[in-house]
C-alpha positions as a Python dict, from the first residue, in 0.01 Angstrom:
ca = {
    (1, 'X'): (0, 0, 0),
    (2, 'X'): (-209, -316, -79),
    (3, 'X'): (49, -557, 37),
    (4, 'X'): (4, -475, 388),
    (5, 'X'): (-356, -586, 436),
    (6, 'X'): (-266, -963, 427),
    (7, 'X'): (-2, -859, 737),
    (8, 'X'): (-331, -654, 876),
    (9, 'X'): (-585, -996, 868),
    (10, 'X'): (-307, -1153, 1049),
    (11, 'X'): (-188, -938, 1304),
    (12, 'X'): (-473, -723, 1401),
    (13, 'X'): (-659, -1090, 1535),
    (14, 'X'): (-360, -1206, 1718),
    (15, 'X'): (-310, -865, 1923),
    (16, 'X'): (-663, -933, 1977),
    (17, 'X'): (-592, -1288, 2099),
    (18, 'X'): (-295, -1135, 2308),
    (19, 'X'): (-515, -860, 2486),
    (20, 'X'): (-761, -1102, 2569),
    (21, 'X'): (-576, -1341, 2709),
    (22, 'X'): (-397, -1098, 2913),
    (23, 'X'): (-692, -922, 3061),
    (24, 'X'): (-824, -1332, 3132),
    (25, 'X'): (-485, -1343, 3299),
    (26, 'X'): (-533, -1061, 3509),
    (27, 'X'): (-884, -1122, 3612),
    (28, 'X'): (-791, -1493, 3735),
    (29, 'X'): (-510, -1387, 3940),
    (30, 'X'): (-749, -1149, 4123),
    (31, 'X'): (-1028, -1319, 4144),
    (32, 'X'): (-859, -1659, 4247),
    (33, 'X'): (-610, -1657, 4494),
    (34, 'X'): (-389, -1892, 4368),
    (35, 'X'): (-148, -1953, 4638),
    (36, 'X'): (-280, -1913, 4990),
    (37, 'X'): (43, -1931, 5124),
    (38, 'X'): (107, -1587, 5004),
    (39, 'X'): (-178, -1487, 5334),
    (40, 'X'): (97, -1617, 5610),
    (41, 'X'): (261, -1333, 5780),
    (42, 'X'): (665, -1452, 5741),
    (43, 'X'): (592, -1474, 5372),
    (44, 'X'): (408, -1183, 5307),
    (45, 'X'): (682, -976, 5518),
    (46, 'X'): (894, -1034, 5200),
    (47, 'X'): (669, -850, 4976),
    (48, 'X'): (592, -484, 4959),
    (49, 'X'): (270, -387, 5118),
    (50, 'X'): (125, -251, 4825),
    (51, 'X'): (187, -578, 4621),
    (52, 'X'): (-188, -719, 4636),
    (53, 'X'): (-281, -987, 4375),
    (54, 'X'): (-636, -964, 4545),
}
């Protein structure tokens, strides 16, 4: 079907886009802790304990 490869040149570099930018996502929250707040004891009491960003 040669009317799909136009949809191909434009999808298959936006889910590349969208993985990227995801796994950039992911890397900056765990390499950056973005709020230190999160570290205080009354605040982390409200999260699981096996919720770690970092």
């Amino acid at each position: 079907m040669p009317h799909l490869s136009p949809m191909n040149w434009l999808f298959t570099p936006l889910l590349m886009i969208l993985i990227l930018s995801s796994l950039m996502i992911i890397l900056w929250w765990q390499f950056t802790p973005r709020f230190p707040m999160l570290s205080n004891k009354s605040l982390s009491s409200t999260f699981s304990p096996s919720w770690h960003w970092w």
